[in-house]
């Protein structure tokens, strides 16, 4: 609800309104006219929503020409003939949260009663109108301003999935609306080719699809693997053909389109009720990166077309439909610098430093650029406006530059030749590697700090106090030369670490003095320091796989560590095994086997293991011989939250019974254990016909094997 108490003065409102109108229209021209937007969809939505809110507060500012009441943008001179649509192509109002979807459903229910709702993905592409006369494709027109678009028929004819002639009993005349898109895989391949030729890459598939469809030379369009999905009808005349009763519903239109030989979305669903629709939207959002094309939300439409007619339209959008926009995962921001980070295995990784930007629910300042080849492939320069993507919990990624926003002040970046931490010349691990590494793994400060911090992480020993800050303090103070002495730390050692000691004396109260309490003095080990020693003592009893993963052997992550610990049972046995024996372990293979064997050939590596063992770190698992091999030969994937298992304990339960704990679902998966919040993995299991178990069935499987199910 609009808060009229916050109503700005009319003069201020009018000035801001003019600014917003100019800004929104400029962005529309860049997006629809030039296919080269300089702001992200999310940033544009913020501006348009502010304009809508301002006009709600000051209705006198809203004119028929306002962007809130118009569609798209008028076509700039491009050489394409302007064509008027027989029936206007409308836009859609947006919902930016489930609550706004539910408000729309409530309005529909109030005016038309309980209705079936058609839900479908909102493809991020270019709107197109295809006209067929007597079944023959006669014209393809872009949306333009909704009334008039550009005639791109010659280019449309090059898209393989658009039929030149409809099949079946087609109408005498029909306008078919759809979305032209470039598949994500094709977009990535196209960009790789452009960079290889020294050309600037495209920012995203949508703009690339739009630019490809609006090429003067149709041969260029034909070279791009464009695709289309159709979803609506415009003008419709049946002529002598019997009227197709299916077009009385939205879902029926999709069946008719498919019968006429046109592509339609396979993810469309006809639903009734808020709960079912909420579940669909949640499931679709979990799949948004698994589809062949990019989507930025879902479209909801009343199914009954007679009810659609009753509900009608605003000046720019139907009241019977709404677009639900997913939380924005892409924004535009400035790439202020490119720096490099040295990791625990010596890999030197470039990363972008950006103007802090809110995306996918968090403020992002840094994003990985992987390696120098990736920087070149993306074509980014320091000073660029870049597309920043953060998908859920995935590490933020710089997608590419917004070339249209370049001013000429941007500058190329060059990978440093020497390690920024220790000055050692960087080198390839092997010829042809895309990654450069610092070979000074024994004494490079950055690698040592990163390895010690990794030991404290949840995926390794899970030492709560031992993060990057603590690791850096231990190394900088000279208490640790590397990770070998970590489990031998004493109270005396920590007194040399300023971060883990008190800075000043504590003044006691009279009550504390009377009670005989002692005060803390400057230089005493702090509570965090004492906690660190306690945590390290507890960590010594962790299972063998955590010890193995904490050694930071290249390629050896939690999965391989579990496999090695399960197969050999002790560090001595792993160390004594030859490459062939190591490689034969399921989940290991020759690359990991070679890495393990080479690691143990380095004397200072062996010293780490020996000093940990001398300090009391567990180097051998106690095998529970009573556990039956109920999962022998079976591959199990666990997903979602389980009540009685953590992420680690569920894997240990599978492995301890002879099974393979996999992280991805494939045709070789035997069972998927689905807990609360199971998403795309459960969906993929259904598609592949893999058996899905709840937690109770999983526990039965552990106890008694497949025959008990």
mmCIF file of C-alpha atoms in Angstrom, residues 59 73 83 90 112 122 142 199 234 261 266 291 311 349 352 369 379 425 456 581 627:
data_model
loop_
_atom_site.group_PDB
_atom_site.id
_atom_site.type_symbol
_atom_site.label_atom_id
_atom_site.label_comp_id
_atom_site.label_asym_id
_atom_site.label_seq_id
_atom_site.Cartn_x
_atom_site.Cartn_y
_atom_site.Cartn_z
ATOM 1 C CA UNK A 59 -1.569 10.755 -10.597
ATOM 2 C CA UNK A 73 10.439 1.244 -27.497
ATOM 3 C CA UNK A 83 5.100 -3.222 -39.812
ATOM 4 C CA UNK A 90 1.220 -6.224 -24.836
ATOM 5 C CA UNK A 112 -13.718 -13.920 -11.576
ATOM 6 C CA UNK A 122 9.634 -16.635 -18.611
ATOM 7 C CA UNK A 142 9.695 -7.859 -33.638
ATOM 8 C CA UNK A 199 36.802 -9.332 -30.706
ATOM 9 C CA UNK A 234 -2.627 -12.600 -31.786
ATOM 10 C CA UNK A 261 4.458 -27.897 -35.630
ATOM 11 C CA UNK A 266 7.693 -28.559 -21.784
ATOM 12 C CA UNK A 291 17.378 -25.386 -18.804
ATOM 13 C CA UNK A 311 -10.735 -9.256 -16.879
ATOM 14 C CA UNK A 349 43.884 -16.932 -9.196
ATOM 15 C CA UNK A 352 37.854 -8.858 -9.715
ATOM 16 C CA UNK A 369 38.164 -14.761 -12.686
ATOM 17 C CA UNK A 379 37.373 -9.856 -22.572
ATOM 18 C CA UNK A 425 58.545 -16.923 -10.655
ATOM 19 C CA UNK A 456 40.314 -25.359 10.411
ATOM 20 C CA UNK A 581 46.696 -50.054 -5.955
ATOM 21 C CA UNK A 627 28.278 -52.991 10.313
#
